[in-house]
Every structure is written in structure tokens, then in C-alpha cells.
GROMACS .gro file of C-alpha atoms in nm:
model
  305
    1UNK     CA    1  -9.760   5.236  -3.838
    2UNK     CA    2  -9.955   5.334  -4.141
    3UNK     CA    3 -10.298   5.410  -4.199
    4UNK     CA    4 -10.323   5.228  -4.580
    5UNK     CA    5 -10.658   5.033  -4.710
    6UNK     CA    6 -10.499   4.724  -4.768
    7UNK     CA    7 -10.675   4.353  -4.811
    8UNK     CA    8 -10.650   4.177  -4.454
    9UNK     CA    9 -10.799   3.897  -4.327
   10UNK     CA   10 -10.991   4.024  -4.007
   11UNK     CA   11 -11.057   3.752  -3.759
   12UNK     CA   12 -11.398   3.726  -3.744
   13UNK     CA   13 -11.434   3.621  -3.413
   14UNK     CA   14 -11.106   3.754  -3.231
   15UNK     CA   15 -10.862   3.524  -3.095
   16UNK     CA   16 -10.646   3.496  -2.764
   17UNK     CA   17 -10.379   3.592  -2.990
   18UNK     CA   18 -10.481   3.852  -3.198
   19UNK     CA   19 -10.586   4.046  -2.872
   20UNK     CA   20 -10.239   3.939  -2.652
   21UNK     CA   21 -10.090   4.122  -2.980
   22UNK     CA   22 -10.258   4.443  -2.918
   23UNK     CA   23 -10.156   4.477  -2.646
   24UNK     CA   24  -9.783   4.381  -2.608
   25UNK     CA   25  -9.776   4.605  -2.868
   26UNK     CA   26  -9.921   4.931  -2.684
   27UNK     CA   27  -9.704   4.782  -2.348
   28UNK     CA   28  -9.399   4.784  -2.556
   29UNK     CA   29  -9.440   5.118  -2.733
   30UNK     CA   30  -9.506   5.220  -2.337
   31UNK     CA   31  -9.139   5.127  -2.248
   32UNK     CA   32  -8.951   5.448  -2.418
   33UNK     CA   33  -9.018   5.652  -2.145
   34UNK     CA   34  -8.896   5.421  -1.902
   35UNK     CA   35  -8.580   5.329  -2.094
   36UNK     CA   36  -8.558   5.784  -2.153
   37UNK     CA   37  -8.547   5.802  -1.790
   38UNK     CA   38  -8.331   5.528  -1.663
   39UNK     CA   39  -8.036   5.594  -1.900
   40UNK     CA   40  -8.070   6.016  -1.876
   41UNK     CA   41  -7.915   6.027  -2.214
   42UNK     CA   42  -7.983   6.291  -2.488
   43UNK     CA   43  -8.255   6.231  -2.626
   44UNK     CA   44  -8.107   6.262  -2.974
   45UNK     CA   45  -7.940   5.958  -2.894
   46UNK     CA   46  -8.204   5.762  -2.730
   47UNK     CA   47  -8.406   5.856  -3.028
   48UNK     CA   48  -8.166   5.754  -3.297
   49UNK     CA   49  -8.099   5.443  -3.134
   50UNK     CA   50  -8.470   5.361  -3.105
   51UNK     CA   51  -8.550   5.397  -3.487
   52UNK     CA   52  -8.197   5.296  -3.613
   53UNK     CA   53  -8.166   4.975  -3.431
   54UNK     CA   54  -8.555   4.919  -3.523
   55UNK     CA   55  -8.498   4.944  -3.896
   56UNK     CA   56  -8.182   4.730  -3.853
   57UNK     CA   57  -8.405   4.464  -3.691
   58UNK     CA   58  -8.727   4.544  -3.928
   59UNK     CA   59  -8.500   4.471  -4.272
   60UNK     CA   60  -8.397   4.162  -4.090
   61UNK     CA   61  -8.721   4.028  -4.047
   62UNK     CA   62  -8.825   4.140  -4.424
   63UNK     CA   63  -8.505   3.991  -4.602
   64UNK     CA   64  -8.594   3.630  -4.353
   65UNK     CA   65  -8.942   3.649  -4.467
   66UNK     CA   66  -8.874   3.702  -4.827
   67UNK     CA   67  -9.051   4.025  -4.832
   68UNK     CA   68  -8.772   4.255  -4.972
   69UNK     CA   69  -8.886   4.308  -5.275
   70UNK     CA   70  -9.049   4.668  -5.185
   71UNK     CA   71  -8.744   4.777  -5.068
   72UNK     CA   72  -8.565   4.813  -5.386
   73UNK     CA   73  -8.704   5.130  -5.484
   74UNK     CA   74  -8.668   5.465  -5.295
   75UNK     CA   75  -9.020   5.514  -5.113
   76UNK     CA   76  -9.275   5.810  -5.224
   77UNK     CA   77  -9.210   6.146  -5.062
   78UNK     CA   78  -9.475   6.069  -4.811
   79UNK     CA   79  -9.342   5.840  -4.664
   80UNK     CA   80  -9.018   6.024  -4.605
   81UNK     CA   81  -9.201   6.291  -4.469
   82UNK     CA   82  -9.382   6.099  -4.230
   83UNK     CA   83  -9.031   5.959  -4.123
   84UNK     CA   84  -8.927   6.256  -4.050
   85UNK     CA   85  -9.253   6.360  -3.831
   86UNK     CA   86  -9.137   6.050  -3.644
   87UNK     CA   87  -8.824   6.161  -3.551
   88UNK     CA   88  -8.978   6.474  -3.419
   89UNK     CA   89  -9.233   6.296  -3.254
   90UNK     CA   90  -9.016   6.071  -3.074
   91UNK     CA   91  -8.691   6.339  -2.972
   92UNK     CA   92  -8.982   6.586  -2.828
   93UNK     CA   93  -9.160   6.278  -2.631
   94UNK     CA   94  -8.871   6.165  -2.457
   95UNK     CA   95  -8.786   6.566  -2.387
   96UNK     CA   96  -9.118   6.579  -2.235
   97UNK     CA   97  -9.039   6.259  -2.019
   98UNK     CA   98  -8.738   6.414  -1.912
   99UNK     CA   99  -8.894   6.757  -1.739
  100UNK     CA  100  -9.254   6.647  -1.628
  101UNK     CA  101  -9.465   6.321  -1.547
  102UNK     CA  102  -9.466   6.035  -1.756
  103UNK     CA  103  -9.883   6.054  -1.764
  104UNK     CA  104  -9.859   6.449  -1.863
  105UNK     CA  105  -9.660   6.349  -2.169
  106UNK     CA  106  -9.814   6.009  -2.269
  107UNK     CA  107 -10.166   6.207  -2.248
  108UNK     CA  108 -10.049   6.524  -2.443
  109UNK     CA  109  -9.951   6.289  -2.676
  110UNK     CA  110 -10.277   6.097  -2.738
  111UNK     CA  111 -10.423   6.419  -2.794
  112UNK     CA  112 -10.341   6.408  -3.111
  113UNK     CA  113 -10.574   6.177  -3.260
  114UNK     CA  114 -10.812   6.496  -3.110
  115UNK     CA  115 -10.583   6.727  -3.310
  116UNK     CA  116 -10.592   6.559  -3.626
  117UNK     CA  117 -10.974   6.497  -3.646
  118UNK     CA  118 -11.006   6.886  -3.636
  119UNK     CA  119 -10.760   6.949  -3.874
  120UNK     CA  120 -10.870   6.673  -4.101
  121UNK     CA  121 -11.239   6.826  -4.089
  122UNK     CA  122 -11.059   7.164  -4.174
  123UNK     CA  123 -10.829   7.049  -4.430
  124UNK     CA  124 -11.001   6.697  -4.648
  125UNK     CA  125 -11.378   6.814  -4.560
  126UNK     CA  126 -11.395   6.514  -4.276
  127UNK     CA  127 -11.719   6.603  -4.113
  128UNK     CA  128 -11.749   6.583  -3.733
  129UNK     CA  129 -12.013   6.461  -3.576
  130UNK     CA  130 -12.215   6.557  -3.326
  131UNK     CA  131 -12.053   6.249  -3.074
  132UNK     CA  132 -11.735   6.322  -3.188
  133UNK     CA  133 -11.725   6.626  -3.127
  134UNK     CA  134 -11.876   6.548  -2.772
  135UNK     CA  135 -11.595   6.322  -2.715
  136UNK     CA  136 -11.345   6.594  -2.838
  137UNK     CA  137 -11.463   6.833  -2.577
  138UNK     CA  138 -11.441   6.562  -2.353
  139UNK     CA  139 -11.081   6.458  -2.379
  140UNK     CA  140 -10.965   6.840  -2.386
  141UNK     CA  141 -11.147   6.839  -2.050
  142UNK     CA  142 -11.009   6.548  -1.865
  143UNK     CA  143 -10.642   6.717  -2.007
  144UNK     CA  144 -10.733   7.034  -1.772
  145UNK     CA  145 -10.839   6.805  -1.493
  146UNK     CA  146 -10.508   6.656  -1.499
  147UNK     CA  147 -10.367   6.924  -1.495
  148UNK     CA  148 -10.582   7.044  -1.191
  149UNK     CA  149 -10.697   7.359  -1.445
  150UNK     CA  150 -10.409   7.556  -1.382
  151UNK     CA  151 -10.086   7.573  -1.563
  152UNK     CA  152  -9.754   7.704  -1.470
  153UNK     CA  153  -9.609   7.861  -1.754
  154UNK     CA  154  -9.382   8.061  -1.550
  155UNK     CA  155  -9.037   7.885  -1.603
  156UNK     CA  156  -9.014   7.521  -1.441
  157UNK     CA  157  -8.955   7.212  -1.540
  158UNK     CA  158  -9.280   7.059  -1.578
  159UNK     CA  159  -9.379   7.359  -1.819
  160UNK     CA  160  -9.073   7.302  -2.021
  161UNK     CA  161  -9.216   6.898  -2.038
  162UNK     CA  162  -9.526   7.047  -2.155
  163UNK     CA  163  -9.410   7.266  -2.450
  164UNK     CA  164  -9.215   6.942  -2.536
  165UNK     CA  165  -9.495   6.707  -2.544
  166UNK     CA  166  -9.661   6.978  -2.694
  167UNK     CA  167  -9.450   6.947  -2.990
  168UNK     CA  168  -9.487   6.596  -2.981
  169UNK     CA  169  -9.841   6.608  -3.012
  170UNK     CA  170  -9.802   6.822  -3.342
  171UNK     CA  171  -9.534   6.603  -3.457
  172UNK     CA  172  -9.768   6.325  -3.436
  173UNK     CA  173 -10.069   6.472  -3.520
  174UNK     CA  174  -9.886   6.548  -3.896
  175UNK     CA  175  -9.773   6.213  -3.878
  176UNK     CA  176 -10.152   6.037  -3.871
  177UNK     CA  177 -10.234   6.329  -4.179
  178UNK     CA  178  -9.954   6.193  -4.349
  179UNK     CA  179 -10.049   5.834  -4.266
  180UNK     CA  180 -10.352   5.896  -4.497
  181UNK     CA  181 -10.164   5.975  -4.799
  182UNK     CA  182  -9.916   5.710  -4.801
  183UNK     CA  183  -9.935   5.474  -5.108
  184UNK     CA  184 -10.255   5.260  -5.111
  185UNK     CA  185 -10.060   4.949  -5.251
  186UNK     CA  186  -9.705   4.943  -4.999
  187UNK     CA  187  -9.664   4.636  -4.807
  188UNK     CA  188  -9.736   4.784  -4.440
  189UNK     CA  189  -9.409   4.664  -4.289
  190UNK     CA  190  -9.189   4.770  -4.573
  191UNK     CA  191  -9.355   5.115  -4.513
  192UNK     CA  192  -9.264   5.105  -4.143
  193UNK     CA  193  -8.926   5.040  -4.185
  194UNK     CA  194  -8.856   5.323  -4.436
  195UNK     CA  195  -9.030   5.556  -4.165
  196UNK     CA  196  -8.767   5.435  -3.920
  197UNK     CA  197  -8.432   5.432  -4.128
  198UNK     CA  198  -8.548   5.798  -4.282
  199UNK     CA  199  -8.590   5.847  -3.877
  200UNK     CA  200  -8.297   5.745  -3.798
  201UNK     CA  201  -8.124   5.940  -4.063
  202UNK     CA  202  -8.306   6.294  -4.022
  203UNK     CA  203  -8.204   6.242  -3.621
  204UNK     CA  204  -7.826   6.127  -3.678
  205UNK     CA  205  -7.676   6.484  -3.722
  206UNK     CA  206  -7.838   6.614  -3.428
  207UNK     CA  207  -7.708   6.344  -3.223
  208UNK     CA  208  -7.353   6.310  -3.368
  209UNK     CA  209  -7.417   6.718  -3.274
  210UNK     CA  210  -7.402   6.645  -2.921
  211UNK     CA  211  -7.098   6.684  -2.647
  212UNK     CA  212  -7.071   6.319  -2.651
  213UNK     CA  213  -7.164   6.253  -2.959
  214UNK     CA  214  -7.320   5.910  -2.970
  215UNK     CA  215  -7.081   5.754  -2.704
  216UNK     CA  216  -7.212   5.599  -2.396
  217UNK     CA  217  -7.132   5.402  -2.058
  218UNK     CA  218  -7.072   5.037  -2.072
  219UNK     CA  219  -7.432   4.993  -1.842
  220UNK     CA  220  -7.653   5.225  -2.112
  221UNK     CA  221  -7.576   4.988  -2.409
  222UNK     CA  222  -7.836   4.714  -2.301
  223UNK     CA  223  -8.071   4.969  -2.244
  224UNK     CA  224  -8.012   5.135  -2.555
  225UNK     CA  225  -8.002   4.772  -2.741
  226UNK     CA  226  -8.344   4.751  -2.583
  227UNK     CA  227  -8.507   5.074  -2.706
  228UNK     CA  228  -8.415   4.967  -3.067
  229UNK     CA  229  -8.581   4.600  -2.976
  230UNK     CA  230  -8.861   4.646  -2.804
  231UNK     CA  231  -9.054   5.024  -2.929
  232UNK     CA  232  -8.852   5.003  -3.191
  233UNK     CA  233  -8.901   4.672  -3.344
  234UNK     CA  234  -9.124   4.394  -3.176
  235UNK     CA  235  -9.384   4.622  -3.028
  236UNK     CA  236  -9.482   4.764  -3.397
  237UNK     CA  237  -9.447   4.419  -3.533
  238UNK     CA  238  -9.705   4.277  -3.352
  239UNK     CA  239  -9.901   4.603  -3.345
  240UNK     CA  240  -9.856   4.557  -3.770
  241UNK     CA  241 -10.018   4.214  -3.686
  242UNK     CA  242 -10.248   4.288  -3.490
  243UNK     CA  243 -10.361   4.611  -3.728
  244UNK     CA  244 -10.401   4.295  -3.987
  245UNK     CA  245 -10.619   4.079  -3.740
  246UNK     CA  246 -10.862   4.266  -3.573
  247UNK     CA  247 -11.141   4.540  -3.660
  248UNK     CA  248 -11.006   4.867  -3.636
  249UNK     CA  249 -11.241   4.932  -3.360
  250UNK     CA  250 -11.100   4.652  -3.131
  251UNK     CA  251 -10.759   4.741  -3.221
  252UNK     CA  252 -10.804   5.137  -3.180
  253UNK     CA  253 -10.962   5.057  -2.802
  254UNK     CA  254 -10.676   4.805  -2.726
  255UNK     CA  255 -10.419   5.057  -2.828
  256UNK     CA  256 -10.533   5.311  -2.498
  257UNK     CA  257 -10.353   5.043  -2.340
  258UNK     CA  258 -10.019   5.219  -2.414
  259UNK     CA  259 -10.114   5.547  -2.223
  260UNK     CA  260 -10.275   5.300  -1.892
  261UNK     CA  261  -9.912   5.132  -1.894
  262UNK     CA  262  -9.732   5.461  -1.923
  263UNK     CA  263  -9.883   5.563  -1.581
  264UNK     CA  264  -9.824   5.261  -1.409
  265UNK     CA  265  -9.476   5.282  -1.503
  266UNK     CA  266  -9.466   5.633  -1.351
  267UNK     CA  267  -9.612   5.529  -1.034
  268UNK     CA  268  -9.451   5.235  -1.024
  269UNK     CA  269  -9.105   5.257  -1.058
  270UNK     CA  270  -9.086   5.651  -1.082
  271UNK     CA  271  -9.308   5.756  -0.771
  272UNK     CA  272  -9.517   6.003  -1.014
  273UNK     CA  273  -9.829   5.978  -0.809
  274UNK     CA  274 -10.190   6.078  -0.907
  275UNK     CA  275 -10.459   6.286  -0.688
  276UNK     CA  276 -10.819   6.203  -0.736
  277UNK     CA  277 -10.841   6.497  -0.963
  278UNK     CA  278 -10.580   6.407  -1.243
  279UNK     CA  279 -10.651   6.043  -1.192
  280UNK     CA  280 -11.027   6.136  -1.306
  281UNK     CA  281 -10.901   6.348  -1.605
  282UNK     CA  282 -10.679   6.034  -1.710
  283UNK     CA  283 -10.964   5.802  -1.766
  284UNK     CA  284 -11.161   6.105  -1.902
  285UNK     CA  285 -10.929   6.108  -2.162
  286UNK     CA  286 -10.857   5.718  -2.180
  287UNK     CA  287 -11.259   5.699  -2.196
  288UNK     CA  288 -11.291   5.928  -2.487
  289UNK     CA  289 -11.064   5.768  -2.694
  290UNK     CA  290 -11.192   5.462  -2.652
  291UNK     CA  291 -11.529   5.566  -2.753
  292UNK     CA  292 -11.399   5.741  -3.032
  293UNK     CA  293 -11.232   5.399  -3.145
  294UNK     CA  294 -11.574   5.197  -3.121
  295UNK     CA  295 -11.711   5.461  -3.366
  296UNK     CA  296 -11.553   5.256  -3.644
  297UNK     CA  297 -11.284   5.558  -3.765
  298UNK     CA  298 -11.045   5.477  -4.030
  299UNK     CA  299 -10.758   5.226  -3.915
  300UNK     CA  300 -10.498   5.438  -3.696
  301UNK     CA  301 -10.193   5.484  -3.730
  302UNK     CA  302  -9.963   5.266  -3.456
  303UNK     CA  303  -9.840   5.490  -3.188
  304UNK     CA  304  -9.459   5.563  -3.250
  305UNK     CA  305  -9.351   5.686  -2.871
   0.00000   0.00000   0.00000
């Protein structure tokens, strides 16, 4: 969840359970958009719920592991601010899921790494390389082909979806920035659970806001339960871990597993098929950022959709 220099103990030749880590991690984080669609709630509530319940569960684990002790002073104004990119990111993502295909939003969305290289070399003087910047081009391209180079911006649904995962790309991209300036010497999950509970609270008013407020139907509760567990709480636990075990590389490559899940899900259990067009733009994109890992960038920060 952040993107702090801390001291970690890297394993130094990866185990079976450093890597399973990884990647339950990116498979859980992949969940939200199933969990968006199957309930059809607001997604002010969904979103609430998702960080809320997460914190909840996060201060549990802290207070059981006797690592509380961070939590008794109010937490530096970046990391409020990067709580409250999180909310944004997460209400616009599950927006997008609602008006266009899982893989168009999940993609848009892992843009932003993209997004924040460029503004980072704008901004803090981070040069770009010649590969990277290869590798940029690359993933803006394989974003066209999945979108077959043509976009309908004339009303419609799926460009509605768009201009929401649109926003959640922005969201996100501010929330990596922010990542970088969050104190050097903050215990990782103690960071991630002020993120969520600031979350939780910059989201609240818009969802109380709503016609229903935060009611729902006996059936939506487990699901709801369930965003809070598994996004919201056990997948960035064990991507925390994991961030702690492996070489950022490794990790930053595993992590592309999110986006790979996110379409199966879609295909799966949503019928959101593929042609051989977008289906080549998805693993131009997955590609690139996978290469872009493996160049040994600073440590990302966790995905939060």
C-alpha cells in the first residue's frame, strides 16, 4: 500500500510462499469488481464498506500483533491525502465496472503507473529512459487496440465506464505520487490502515447521501462482509508481506496478476468476451508492465481496486 524505504528482509532465493502471497494478493484485490457487479449497489456503499470493514479488520490484526503503538498519534497529512485518493480511486473503479467491461476498467486503471512515471519525470526531475519510454508508448498502444482504435464518446454506457475509470486512473495515479512522500519511518501496515479508515471516512457522507442510505437486502450483507475481507483486508495483508519478501521486481511482475484475473472474471462469470484484437492489446499492456517491473523501479505501491 505504500511506497516507503523501509529495512526488509528480502528472501534471497524466493520461496513457495512468498510468491503464493503475491499473488492471492493481486487475485483478491481482483474480486471488487466481481463483488460491484453481483450486488448492483451504489458504489458509495460498496466502497465504504470495502475500506471501513478493512480498517476494522486491519486494527484488529495490529492491536493482536502488538503493533499499535503507531496508531496513537494522528498520521502526517500525506497520508490522509493519499486516503482520500483511495476513496476516489475505488468509488470511480467500481463506477467504471458498472457501465463497461471489467478488462476496459482494470486496464485504464493500470495505466497509471504509465501516468505517474510522466508526471514524476515532470514534477521530481525522474528521468525516463529511453526503454521506458518505449514501454510507455507501448502500453498506450495495446489501450487503443483494446479498444479496437475507436472510441464512442457519443453518449453510451461503455463511454460513461470510461470517463469513470478514467478518473480512477488519476485518482490512483496521485495516489502512487503521494505514496512517495509518505513518512520514511511508519510501520507499513499502520500506514495502510490509516489510508483505509480516512477512506472510509471521506466516502461515508456520500454514501449516507444516497436514497437508501447505507441499507441493504438480507442476501448483499455477505457480499458486502466480503468486500471489507477480502480487497479490503487479507489481499493487502499478504500483498504488505509479500512487498516485505520479495525484490520489488518479482513483486511488481507478480502484481499484473490482478489485471489477468480481472478478465477471467469477466469472461467467466460475466460473458465479457475478447476479439483477437483487444485480447492482443491486453497482453500488450500486461507485457509492458511487466517489463517495466523487471527494470528494478522503486517498490510500488499495492493496487487498491
Amino acid at each position: 500500500m505504500t511506497d516507503q524505504t523501509l529495512s526488509r528482509s528480502l528472501d534471497d532465493t524466493p520461496s513457495a510462499a512468498s510468491l503464493l502471497l503475491a499473488v492471492v494478493a493481486a487475485v483478491g484485490m481482483a474480486t471488487m469488481g466481481v463483488i460491484s457487479r453481483i450486488t448492483g449497489l451504489p458504489a458509495e456503499s460498496i466502497t465504504f464498506y470495502r475500506l471501513g470493514i478493512g480498517a476494522a479488520c486491519l486494527l484488529g490484526y495490529l492491536l493482536l500483533t502488538g503493533r499499535a503503538a503507531g496508531l496513537r498519534a494522528l498520521p502526517a497529512r500525506s497520508v490522509m491525502v493519499s486516503g482520500a485518493l483511495l476513496a476516489a480511486f475505488v468509488l470511480c473503479y467500481v463506477q467504471a465496472m458498472s457501465y463497461t467491461r471489467m478488462a476496459n476498467a482494470i486496464l485504464m486503471v493500470y495505466l497509471a503507473p504509465v501516468c505517474a512515471s510522466v508526471v514524476a519525470h515532470v514534477l521530481f526531475g525522474e528521468k525516463l529512459g529511453p526503454r521506458q519510454t518505449a514501454l510507455i508508448g507501448a502500453a498506450l498502444l495495446g489501450f487503443a487496440m483494446m479498444q479496437e482504435f475507436r472510441l464512442d464518446l457519443v453518449g453510451g454506457r461503455d463511454a460513461l465506464g470510461l470517463g469513470f475509470a478514467l478518473l480512477a486512473m488519476l485518482a490512483y495515479t496521485g495516489f502512487i505520487l503521494c505514496n512517495r512522500r509518505l513518512p520514511r519511518d511508519m510501520d507499513d501496515a499502520t500506514c495502510a490502515f490509516w489510508q483505509l479508515a480516512v477512506g472510509a471516512l471521506v466516502i461515508l457522507p456520500f454514501a449516507l447521501g444516497q436514497p437508501q442510505g447505507l441499507a441493504a437486502a438480507p442476501w448483499q450483507w455477505p457480499w458486502l462482509l466480503a468486500a471489507g475481507v477480502v480487497p479490503g483486508f487479507l489481499a493487502l495483508l499478504c500483498a504488505v508481506m509479500a512487498i516485505n519478501r520479495l525484490p520489488t521486481a518479482l513483486y511488481g511482475t507478480l502484481a499484473y496478476c490482478e489485471p489477468v484475473a480481472v478478465v477471467i472474471f469477466g469472461w467467466t462469470l460475466f460473458g465479457e468476451t475478447l476479439g483477437p484484437l483487444p485480447l492482443a492489446g491486453c497482453a500488450l499492456i500486461l507485457a509492458s508492465g511487466m517489463v517495466q517491473a523487471s527494470l528494478g523501479a522503486p517498490r510500488p505501491a499495492t493496487s487498491p481496486s
